[in-house]
PDB file of C-alpha atoms in Angstrom:
ATOM      1  CA  MET A   1     -13.381   2.716  -2.621  1.00  0.00           C
ATOM      2  CA  THR A   2     -16.556   4.409  -1.430  1.00  0.00           C
ATOM      3  CA  PHE A   3     -18.310   7.204  -3.299  1.00  0.00           C
ATOM      4  CA  LYS A   4     -17.584   9.559  -0.393  1.00  0.00           C
ATOM      5  CA  ARG A   5     -13.861   8.815  -0.439  1.00  0.00           C
ATOM      6  CA  LYS A   6     -13.637   9.231  -4.218  1.00  0.00           C
ATOM      7  CA  LEU A   7     -15.526  12.510  -4.034  1.00  0.00           C
ATOM      8  CA  LEU A   8     -13.222  13.788  -1.290  1.00  0.00           C
ATOM      9  CA  GLN A   9     -10.216  12.863  -3.424  1.00  0.00           C
ATOM     10  CA  ALA A  10     -11.690  14.754  -6.364  1.00  0.00           C
ATOM     11  CA  LEU A  11     -12.285  17.784  -4.155  1.00  0.00           C
ATOM     12  CA  ALA A  12      -8.742  17.632  -2.835  1.00  0.00           C
ATOM     13  CA  ALA A  13      -7.313  17.440  -6.346  1.00  0.00           C
ATOM     14  CA  THR A  14      -9.334  20.475  -7.349  1.00  0.00           C
ATOM     15  CA  THR A  15      -8.062  22.407  -4.355  1.00  0.00           C
ATOM     16  CA  LEU A  16      -4.451  21.509  -5.069  1.00  0.00           C
ATOM     17  CA  THR A  17      -4.454  22.408  -8.710  1.00  0.00           C
ATOM     18  CA  GLY A  18      -6.629  25.518  -8.495  1.00  0.00           C
ATOM     19  CA  LEU A  19      -7.501  25.111 -12.154  1.00  0.00           C
ATOM     20  CA  ALA A  20     -11.199  24.511 -11.759  1.00  0.00           C
ATOM     21  CA  GLY A  21     -11.426  27.639  -9.654  1.00  0.00           C
ATOM     22  CA  ALA A  22      -9.805  29.614 -12.445  1.00  0.00           C
ATOM     23  CA  ALA A  23     -12.380  28.384 -14.919  1.00  0.00           C
ATOM     24  CA  GLN A  24     -15.410  28.985 -12.711  1.00  0.00           C
ATOM     25  CA  ALA A  25     -18.182  31.016 -14.322  1.00  0.00           C
ATOM     26  CA  HIS A  26     -16.307  31.298 -17.623  1.00  0.00           C
ATOM     27  CA  PHE A  27     -18.453  29.862 -20.412  1.00  0.00           C
ATOM     28  CA  GLN A  28     -17.698  29.594 -24.105  1.00  0.00           C
ATOM     29  CA  MET A  29     -21.065  30.499 -25.593  1.00  0.00           C
ATOM     30  CA  LEU A  30     -22.145  28.932 -28.866  1.00  0.00           C
ATOM     31  CA  TYR A  31     -25.459  30.698 -29.307  1.00  0.00           C
ATOM     32  CA  LEU A  32     -28.445  30.444 -31.649  1.00  0.00           C
ATOM     33  CA  GLU A  33     -31.909  31.845 -31.078  1.00  0.00           C
ATOM     34  CA  GLU A  34     -33.545  28.474 -31.766  1.00  0.00           C
ATOM     35  CA  THR A  35     -32.291  24.892 -32.062  1.00  0.00           C
ATOM     36  CA  ALA A  36     -35.572  23.051 -32.786  1.00  0.00           C
ATOM     37  CA  LEU A  37     -36.406  24.126 -36.342  1.00  0.00           C
ATOM     38  CA  GLN A  38     -39.477  23.244 -38.390  1.00  0.00           C
ATOM     39  CA  ARG A  39     -37.452  23.495 -41.595  1.00  0.00           C
ATOM     40  CA  ALA A  40     -33.948  24.394 -42.688  1.00  0.00           C
ATOM     41  CA  GLU A  41     -32.946  28.051 -42.456  1.00  0.00           C
ATOM     42  CA  LYS A  42     -29.831  30.185 -42.304  1.00  0.00           C
ATOM     43  CA  LEU A  43     -28.241  29.950 -38.873  1.00  0.00           C
ATOM     44  CA  GLU A  44     -26.881  33.039 -37.138  1.00  0.00           C
ATOM     45  CA  PHE A  45     -24.315  32.064 -34.510  1.00  0.00           C
ATOM     46  CA  ALA A  46     -22.716  34.156 -31.794  1.00  0.00           C
ATOM     47  CA  LEU A  47     -19.474  32.838 -30.273  1.00  0.00           C
ATOM     48  CA  VAL A  48     -18.764  34.724 -27.054  1.00  0.00           C
ATOM     49  CA  PHE A  49     -16.492  33.883 -24.103  1.00  0.00           C
ATOM     50  CA  THR A  50     -18.260  35.353 -21.112  1.00  0.00           C
ATOM     51  CA  HIS A  51     -20.047  35.009 -17.784  1.00  0.00           C
ATOM     52  CA  PRO A  52     -23.571  34.325 -19.061  1.00  0.00           C
ATOM     53  CA  PHE A  53     -25.573  34.820 -15.880  1.00  0.00           C
ATOM     54  CA  SER A  54     -24.070  38.248 -15.218  1.00  0.00           C
ATOM     55  CA  GLY A  55     -23.891  39.287 -18.871  1.00  0.00           C
ATOM     56  CA  GLY A  56     -20.176  39.932 -18.512  1.00  0.00           C
ATOM     57  CA  PRO A  57     -17.428  40.692 -18.194  1.00  0.00           C
ATOM     58  CA  THR A  58     -16.613  39.165 -21.571  1.00  0.00           C
ATOM     59  CA  MET A  59     -13.147  37.932 -22.502  1.00  0.00           C
ATOM     60  CA  ASP A  60     -11.318  38.517 -25.779  1.00  0.00           C
ATOM     61  CA  MET A  61     -11.422  35.489 -28.063  1.00  0.00           C
ATOM     62  CA  GLY A  62      -8.508  34.557 -30.253  1.00  0.00           C
ATOM     63  CA  THR A  63      -9.104  33.074 -33.698  1.00  0.00           C
ATOM     64  CA  PRO A  64     -10.889  29.736 -33.150  1.00  0.00           C
ATOM     65  CA  ARG A  65      -8.805  26.678 -33.931  1.00  0.00           C
ATOM     66  CA  ALA A  66     -11.807  24.787 -35.292  1.00  0.00           C
ATOM     67  CA  PHE A  67     -15.515  25.293 -35.949  1.00  0.00           C
ATOM     68  CA  SER A  68     -17.260  22.330 -37.539  1.00  0.00           C
ATOM     69  CA  HIS A  69     -20.594  20.755 -38.441  1.00  0.00           C
ATOM     70  CA  THR A  70     -21.676  17.122 -38.689  1.00  0.00           C
ATOM     71  CA  SER A  71     -25.073  16.257 -40.145  1.00  0.00           C
ATOM     72  CA  SER A  72     -27.510  13.472 -39.379  1.00  0.00           C
ATOM     73  CA  HIS A  73     -26.607  11.490 -42.485  1.00  0.00           C
ATOM     74  CA  GLY A  74     -23.112  10.446 -41.476  1.00  0.00           C
ATOM     75  CA  GLU A  75     -21.396  12.935 -43.710  1.00  0.00           C
ATOM     76  CA  GLU A  76     -17.834  13.949 -42.993  1.00  0.00           C
ATOM     77  CA  LYS A  77     -17.200  16.841 -40.670  1.00  0.00           C
ATOM     78  CA  ILE A  78     -17.494  20.188 -42.476  1.00  0.00           C
ATOM     79  CA  ASP A  79     -15.023  22.952 -41.639  1.00  0.00           C
ATOM     80  CA  LEU A  80     -16.980  26.160 -40.947  1.00  0.00           C
ATOM     81  CA  ARG A  81     -14.091  28.508 -40.193  1.00  0.00           C
ATOM     82  CA  LYS A  82     -14.563  30.381 -43.464  1.00  0.00           C
ATOM     83  CA  TYR A  83     -17.929  31.620 -42.156  1.00  0.00           C
ATOM     84  CA  LEU A  84     -16.441  33.145 -38.994  1.00  0.00           C
ATOM     85  CA  ARG A  85     -16.037  36.894 -38.690  1.00  0.00           C
ATOM     86  CA  PRO A  86     -14.684  38.841 -35.698  1.00  0.00           C
ATOM     87  CA  VAL A  87     -16.965  41.395 -34.055  1.00  0.00           C
ATOM     88  CA  GLU A  88     -16.815  43.759 -31.112  1.00  0.00           C
ATOM     89  CA  TRP A  89     -19.207  42.381 -28.496  1.00  0.00           C
ATOM     90  CA  GLN A  90     -20.757  44.679 -25.917  1.00  0.00           C
ATOM     91  CA  SER A  91     -21.356  43.065 -22.549  1.00  0.00           C
ATOM     92  CA  ARG A  92     -22.753  44.809 -19.492  1.00  0.00           C
ATOM     93  CA  ASP A  93     -19.221  45.573 -18.298  1.00  0.00           C
ATOM     94  CA  ASN A  94     -16.915  45.822 -21.287  1.00  0.00           C
ATOM     95  CA  ARG A  95     -16.441  45.541 -25.041  1.00  0.00           C
ATOM     96  CA  THR A  96     -14.261  42.743 -26.418  1.00  0.00           C
ATOM     97  CA  THR A  97     -13.606  40.574 -29.463  1.00  0.00           C
ATOM     98  CA  ALA A  98     -16.083  37.789 -30.177  1.00  0.00           C
ATOM     99  CA  TYR A  99     -17.127  35.968 -33.360  1.00  0.00           C
ATOM    100  CA  ARG A 100     -20.248  35.662 -35.465  1.00  0.00           C
ATOM    101  CA  ALA A 101     -21.022  33.087 -38.145  1.00  0.00           C
ATOM    102  CA  SER A 102     -23.800  32.961 -40.751  1.00  0.00           C
ATOM    103  CA  ILE A 103     -24.245  29.333 -41.800  1.00  0.00           C
ATOM    104  CA  PRO A 104     -26.039  28.888 -45.154  1.00  0.00           C
ATOM    105  CA  ARG A 105     -29.370  27.106 -45.222  1.00  0.00           C
ATOM    106  CA  GLU A 106     -27.957  24.559 -47.668  1.00  0.00           C
ATOM    107  CA  LEU A 107     -25.683  23.097 -44.994  1.00  0.00           C
ATOM    108  CA  VAL A 108     -28.614  22.228 -42.713  1.00  0.00           C
ATOM    109  CA  ARG A 109     -31.194  21.305 -45.337  1.00  0.00           C
ATOM    110  CA  SER A 110     -31.420  17.632 -44.305  1.00  0.00           C
ATOM    111  CA  LEU A 111     -33.923  16.517 -41.687  1.00  0.00           C
ATOM    112  CA  GLY A 112     -32.548  15.385 -38.364  1.00  0.00           C
ATOM    113  CA  ASP A 113     -29.729  16.484 -36.103  1.00  0.00           C
ATOM    114  CA  HIS A 114     -26.843  18.798 -36.883  1.00  0.00           C
ATOM    115  CA  ILE A 115     -23.946  18.954 -34.424  1.00  0.00           C
ATOM    116  CA  PHE A 116     -21.794  22.082 -34.187  1.00  0.00           C
ATOM    117  CA  VAL A 117     -18.461  22.035 -32.356  1.00  0.00           C
ATOM    118  CA  LEU A 118     -16.147  24.911 -31.461  1.00  0.00           C
ATOM    119  CA  GLU A 119     -12.501  24.530 -30.445  1.00  0.00           C
ATOM    120  CA  PRO A 120     -11.280  27.952 -29.296  1.00  0.00           C
ATOM    121  CA  GLU A 121      -7.758  29.201 -28.818  1.00  0.00           C
ATOM    122  CA  PRO A 122      -6.753  28.834 -25.138  1.00  0.00           C
ATOM    123  CA  TYR A 123      -7.444  31.980 -23.123  1.00  0.00           C
ATOM    124  CA  LEU A 124      -4.972  33.236 -20.515  1.00  0.00           C
ATOM    125  CA  GLU A 125      -6.718  34.019 -17.242  1.00  0.00           C
ATOM    126  CA  THR A 126      -4.159  36.513 -15.978  1.00  0.00           C
ATOM    127  CA  GLU A 127      -5.442  36.662 -12.397  1.00  0.00           C
ATOM    128  CA  GLU A 128      -4.684  32.957 -11.944  1.00  0.00           C
ATOM    129  CA  ASP A 129      -1.932  32.702 -14.595  1.00  0.00           C
ATOM    130  CA  VAL A 130      -3.797  29.742 -16.090  1.00  0.00           C
ATOM    131  CA  TYR A 131      -4.950  29.004 -19.644  1.00  0.00           C
ATOM    132  CA  ILE A 132      -8.569  27.959 -20.214  1.00  0.00           C
ATOM    133  CA  GLN A 133      -9.779  26.116 -23.318  1.00  0.00           C
ATOM    134  CA  GLN A 134     -13.451  25.197 -23.549  1.00  0.00           C
ATOM    135  CA  PHE A 135     -14.615  22.805 -26.277  1.00  0.00           C
ATOM    136  CA  ALA A 136     -18.229  23.854 -26.883  1.00  0.00           C
ATOM    137  CA  LYS A 137     -20.998  21.843 -28.538  1.00  0.00           C
ATOM    138  CA  LEU A 138     -24.511  22.746 -29.702  1.00  0.00           C
ATOM    139  CA  ILE A 139     -27.044  20.526 -31.484  1.00  0.00           C
ATOM    140  CA  VAL A 140     -29.706  21.727 -33.928  1.00  0.00           C
ATOM    141  CA  ASN A 141     -32.656  19.619 -35.069  1.00  0.00           C
ATOM    142  CA  VAL A 142     -34.575  20.125 -38.303  1.00  0.00           C
ATOM    143  CA  GLY A 143     -38.121  18.828 -38.727  1.00  0.00           C
ATOM    144  CA  GLY A 144     -38.447  16.966 -35.433  1.00  0.00           C
ATOM    145  CA  VAL A 145     -36.666  13.863 -36.745  1.00  0.00           C
ATOM    146  CA  PRO A 146     -34.167  12.631 -34.110  1.00  0.00           C
ATOM    147  CA  SER A 147     -30.949  11.049 -35.318  1.00  0.00           C
ATOM    148  CA  ASN A 148     -27.363  11.437 -34.088  1.00  0.00           C
ATOM    149  CA  TRP A 149     -27.822  13.890 -31.203  1.00  0.00           C
ATOM    150  CA  ALA A 150     -26.235  11.472 -28.683  1.00  0.00           C
ATOM    151  CA  GLU A 151     -23.168  10.531 -30.722  1.00  0.00           C
ATOM    152  CA  PRO A 152     -19.786  11.597 -29.285  1.00  0.00           C
ATOM    153  CA  GLN A 153     -17.665  13.725 -31.592  1.00  0.00           C
ATOM    154  CA  GLY A 154     -14.248  12.372 -30.647  1.00  0.00           C
ATOM    155  CA  LEU A 155     -13.113  15.501 -28.811  1.00  0.00           C
ATOM    156  CA  PRO A 156     -10.393  15.563 -26.152  1.00  0.00           C
ATOM    157  CA  VAL A 157     -13.092  16.659 -23.686  1.00  0.00           C
ATOM    158  CA  GLU A 158     -16.815  16.407 -24.321  1.00  0.00           C
ATOM    159  CA  ILE A 159     -20.254  16.225 -22.757  1.00  0.00           C
ATOM    160  CA  GLN A 160     -22.368  13.479 -24.355  1.00  0.00           C
ATOM    161  CA  PRO A 161     -26.095  14.193 -23.974  1.00  0.00           C
ATOM    162  CA  LEU A 162     -28.451  11.493 -22.725  1.00  0.00           C
ATOM    163  CA  ASN A 163     -31.462  13.719 -23.480  1.00  0.00           C
ATOM    164  CA  LYS A 164     -32.067  15.752 -26.610  1.00  0.00           C
ATOM    165  CA  PRO A 165     -30.482  19.142 -25.877  1.00  0.00           C
ATOM    166  CA  TYR A 166     -33.014  20.935 -28.101  1.00  0.00           C
ATOM    167  CA  ALA A 167     -36.250  19.331 -26.793  1.00  0.00           C
ATOM    168  CA  ASN A 168     -36.608  20.101 -23.094  1.00  0.00           C
ATOM    169  CA  TRP A 169     -39.606  21.399 -21.184  1.00  0.00           C
ATOM    170  CA  THR A 170     -39.087  23.893 -18.381  1.00  0.00           C
ATOM    171  CA  GLY A 171     -38.917  22.053 -15.065  1.00  0.00           C
ATOM    172  CA  GLY A 172     -37.560  18.893 -16.646  1.00  0.00           C
ATOM    173  CA  VAL A 173     -34.362  16.989 -15.918  1.00  0.00           C
ATOM    174  CA  PHE A 174     -31.379  16.787 -18.256  1.00  0.00           C
ATOM    175  CA  ARG A 175     -28.720  14.041 -18.137  1.00  0.00           C
ATOM    176  CA  ALA A 176     -25.343  13.730 -19.829  1.00  0.00           C
ATOM    177  CA  VAL A 177     -22.028  11.880 -19.592  1.00  0.00           C
ATOM    178  CA  VAL A 178     -18.736  13.711 -19.090  1.00  0.00           C
ATOM    179  CA  LEU A 179     -16.055  12.298 -21.410  1.00  0.00           C
ATOM    180  CA  ALA A 180     -12.303  12.746 -21.742  1.00  0.00           C
ATOM    181  CA  ASP A 181     -10.705  11.023 -24.739  1.00  0.00           C
ATOM    182  CA  GLY A 182     -13.965   9.135 -25.187  1.00  0.00           C
ATOM    183  CA  LYS A 183     -14.072   7.678 -21.670  1.00  0.00           C
ATOM    184  CA  PRO A 184     -16.381   8.665 -18.798  1.00  0.00           C
ATOM    185  CA  VAL A 185     -14.858  10.918 -16.131  1.00  0.00           C
ATOM    186  CA  PRO A 186     -15.986   9.847 -12.644  1.00  0.00           C
ATOM    187  CA  PHE A 187     -16.814  12.658 -10.215  1.00  0.00           C
ATOM    188  CA  ALA A 188     -15.987  15.419 -12.696  1.00  0.00           C
ATOM    189  CA  GLU A 189     -16.673  18.912 -11.395  1.00  0.00           C
ATOM    190  CA  VAL A 190     -19.537  20.484 -13.340  1.00  0.00           C
ATOM    191  CA  GLU A 191     -20.931  24.012 -13.434  1.00  0.00           C
ATOM    192  CA  ILE A 192     -24.300  25.065 -14.833  1.00  0.00           C
ATOM    193  CA  GLU A 193     -25.156  28.625 -15.737  1.00  0.00           C
ATOM    194  CA  TYR A 194     -28.209  30.323 -17.207  1.00  0.00           C
ATOM    195  CA  VAL A 195     -28.037  32.921 -19.983  1.00  0.00           C
ATOM    196  CA  ASN A 196     -29.671  35.653 -17.954  1.00  0.00           C
ATOM    197  CA  HIS A 197     -29.814  38.457 -20.539  1.00  0.00           C
ATOM    198  CA  TYR A 198     -31.217  39.052 -23.984  1.00  0.00           C
ATOM    199  CA  VAL A 199     -28.691  38.207 -26.701  1.00  0.00           C
ATOM    200  CA  ASP A 200     -28.986  40.960 -29.315  1.00  0.00           C
ATOM    201  CA  LEU A 201     -27.617  39.578 -32.583  1.00  0.00           C
ATOM    202  CA  GLU A 202     -28.266  42.818 -34.441  1.00  0.00           C
ATOM    203  CA  LYS A 203     -26.176  44.901 -32.050  1.00  0.00           C
ATOM    204  CA  ASN A 204     -23.718  42.162 -31.000  1.00  0.00           C
ATOM    205  CA  ALA A 205     -24.538  42.826 -27.371  1.00  0.00           C
ATOM    206  CA  PHE A 206     -26.102  41.519 -24.190  1.00  0.00           C
ATOM    207  CA  GLY A 207     -29.183  43.297 -22.922  1.00  0.00           C
ATOM    208  CA  GLN A 208     -28.836  45.329 -19.742  1.00  0.00           C
ATOM    209  CA  GLN A 209     -31.836  43.871 -17.917  1.00  0.00           C
ATOM    210  CA  ASP A 210     -31.553  40.667 -15.870  1.00  0.00           C
ATOM    211  CA  TYR A 211     -34.192  38.018 -16.467  1.00  0.00           C
ATOM    212  CA  VAL A 212     -33.823  36.881 -12.844  1.00  0.00           C
ATOM    213  CA  THR A 213     -32.024  38.224  -9.779  1.00  0.00           C
ATOM    214  CA  ALA A 214     -29.703  35.943  -7.833  1.00  0.00           C
ATOM    215  CA  PRO A 215     -30.398  36.136  -4.086  1.00  0.00           C
ATOM    216  CA  GLN A 216     -26.691  35.586  -3.404  1.00  0.00           C
ATOM    217  CA  ALA A 217     -23.534  35.201  -5.526  1.00  0.00           C
ATOM    218  CA  SER A 218     -23.405  31.408  -5.260  1.00  0.00           C
ATOM    219  CA  PHE A 219     -26.686  31.160  -7.191  1.00  0.00           C
ATOM    220  CA  LYS A 220     -25.150  32.616 -10.359  1.00  0.00           C
ATOM    221  CA  ALA A 221     -23.309  29.404 -11.237  1.00  0.00           C
ATOM    222  CA  GLN A 222     -24.710  26.110  -9.974  1.00  0.00           C
ATOM    223  CA  SER A 223     -22.106  23.487  -9.044  1.00  0.00           C
ATOM    224  CA  THR A 224     -22.319  19.710  -8.874  1.00  0.00           C
ATOM    225  CA  TYR A 225     -20.296  16.567  -9.569  1.00  0.00           C
ATOM    226  CA  ALA A 226     -20.774  13.696 -11.970  1.00  0.00           C
ATOM    227  CA  ASP A 227     -21.354  10.289 -10.430  1.00  0.00           C
ATOM    228  CA  ALA A 228     -19.057   7.257 -10.545  1.00  0.00           C
ATOM    229  CA  GLN A 229     -20.043   6.605 -14.186  1.00  0.00           C
ATOM    230  CA  GLY A 230     -19.414  10.200 -15.232  1.00  0.00           C
ATOM    231  CA  ILE A 231     -23.154  10.946 -15.475  1.00  0.00           C
ATOM    232  CA  VAL A 232     -24.383  14.381 -14.452  1.00  0.00           C
ATOM    233  CA  THR A 233     -28.040  15.248 -13.850  1.00  0.00           C
ATOM    234  CA  ILE A 234     -29.384  18.797 -13.727  1.00  0.00           C
ATOM    235  CA  GLY A 235     -32.749  20.513 -13.519  1.00  0.00           C
ATOM    236  CA  LEU A 236     -33.988  23.147 -15.971  1.00  0.00           C
ATOM    237  CA  PRO A 237     -36.142  25.476 -13.847  1.00  0.00           C
ATOM    238  CA  ARG A 238     -36.537  28.258 -16.408  1.00  0.00           C
ATOM    239  CA  ALA A 239     -37.013  28.529 -20.172  1.00  0.00           C
ATOM    240  CA  GLY A 240     -34.043  29.668 -22.198  1.00  0.00           C
ATOM    241  CA  TRP A 241     -30.421  28.661 -22.551  1.00  0.00           C
ATOM    242  CA  TRP A 242     -28.395  26.647 -20.042  1.00  0.00           C
ATOM    243  CA  GLY A 243     -24.665  26.023 -20.297  1.00  0.00           C
ATOM    244  CA  ILE A 244     -23.121  22.899 -18.767  1.00  0.00           C
ATOM    245  CA  ALA A 245     -19.346  22.924 -18.257  1.00  0.00           C
ATOM    246  CA  ALA A 246     -17.179  20.033 -17.033  1.00  0.00           C
ATOM    247  CA  LEU A 247     -14.028  21.628 -15.642  1.00  0.00           C
ATOM    248  CA  ASP A 248     -10.365  20.668 -16.058  1.00  0.00           C
ATOM    249  CA  ILE A 249     -10.930  17.150 -17.399  1.00  0.00           C
ATOM    250  CA  GLY A 250      -8.468  17.113 -20.311  1.00  0.00           C
ATOM    251  CA  ALA A 251      -5.276  15.065 -20.434  1.00  0.00           C
ATOM    252  CA  THR A 252      -3.289  18.079 -21.663  1.00  0.00           C
ATOM    253  CA  LYS A 253      -2.382  20.068 -18.562  1.00  0.00           C
ATOM    254  CA  THR A 254       0.037  22.725 -19.832  1.00  0.00           C
ATOM    255  CA  TYR A 255       0.158  25.298 -22.636  1.00  0.00           C
ATOM    256  CA  LYS A 256       3.021  27.683 -23.329  1.00  0.00           C
ATOM    257  CA  GLY A 257       4.633  26.711 -20.060  1.00  0.00           C
ATOM    258  CA  LYS A 258       1.559  27.474 -17.946  1.00  0.00           C
ATOM    259  CA  PRO A 259      -1.212  25.308 -16.469  1.00  0.00           C
ATOM    260  CA  LEU A 260      -4.097  24.535 -18.835  1.00  0.00           C
ATOM    261  CA  SER A 261      -7.687  23.748 -17.892  1.00  0.00           C
ATOM    262  CA  GLN A 262      -9.438  21.919 -20.741  1.00  0.00           C
ATOM    263  CA  ASP A 263     -13.194  22.091 -20.189  1.00  0.00           C
ATOM    264  CA  ALA A 264     -16.167  20.601 -22.049  1.00  0.00           C
ATOM    265  CA  VAL A 265     -19.282  22.725 -22.635  1.00  0.00           C
ATOM    266  CA  LEU A 266     -22.721  21.664 -23.875  1.00  0.00           C
ATOM    267  CA  TRP A 267     -25.584  24.092 -24.522  1.00  0.00           C
ATOM    268  CA  VAL A 268     -29.149  23.069 -23.695  1.00  0.00           C
ATOM    269  CA  GLN A 269     -32.364  24.911 -24.542  1.00  0.00           C
ATOM    270  CA  ALA A 270     -35.545  24.688 -22.430  1.00  0.00           C
ATOM    271  CA  ARG A 271     -39.021  25.863 -23.408  1.00  0.00           C
ATOM    272  CA  ASP A 272     -42.216  26.573 -21.479  1.00  0.00           C
ATOM    273  CA  MET A 273     -45.306  24.441 -21.947  1.00  0.00           C
ATOM    274  CA  LYS A 274     -48.021  26.659 -23.406  1.00  0.00           C
TER     275      LYS A 274
END
């Protein structure tokens, strides 16, 4: 079967289900100010379900099902849910429930990579009558020593990086593999969105000023497809945070009697050369 025919089939499936459309522009943020650390320090996370380019509207988050950390030394996964606390998050459009987490320095004291994974409660998108669940992943490095940044975490849906997510120059290219149950997903639909506002951790809010202005609505969320091996390649034209979401790739398709879109999200940070 040709690439064109497979891609057309993927597009047709998306049209029929409507699930990917329901998930468009929704991103489960797993935010830190910095992921490439010189030395271990306390980590201040913001967990916000939002539209990052527009700075809102933001959706209410239920209590996360799981929030975990795996270090570079092969230690067992550490449950971080005890560090979560609900907050009221102010977006540009509304105020909703999000979560913050203060992770002690002791948990990231070892050199190398530290992988953080969030499994949220499914969110009901009432306009489409569809549940959305986005498994989000973020990788922190301490001391510039690379280790397990590319290792899959055994999630139902996942984006496996082929480049270090924390060490990217502006204007570079980032590659990753879309996985479902550990296997590549050919021609998966992927969206990429830039965090286009200041994230104020003191006020639990997005800043009001746009970093960039989209010339037209389709520029707010970039869309592409993985190739036949499930590999997706994107550019990073501006410094800051980029979210990559592979849409509706999970094997579980229903929740509470309604359609479910299980998406995988990976967060990538780019920095300017100075």
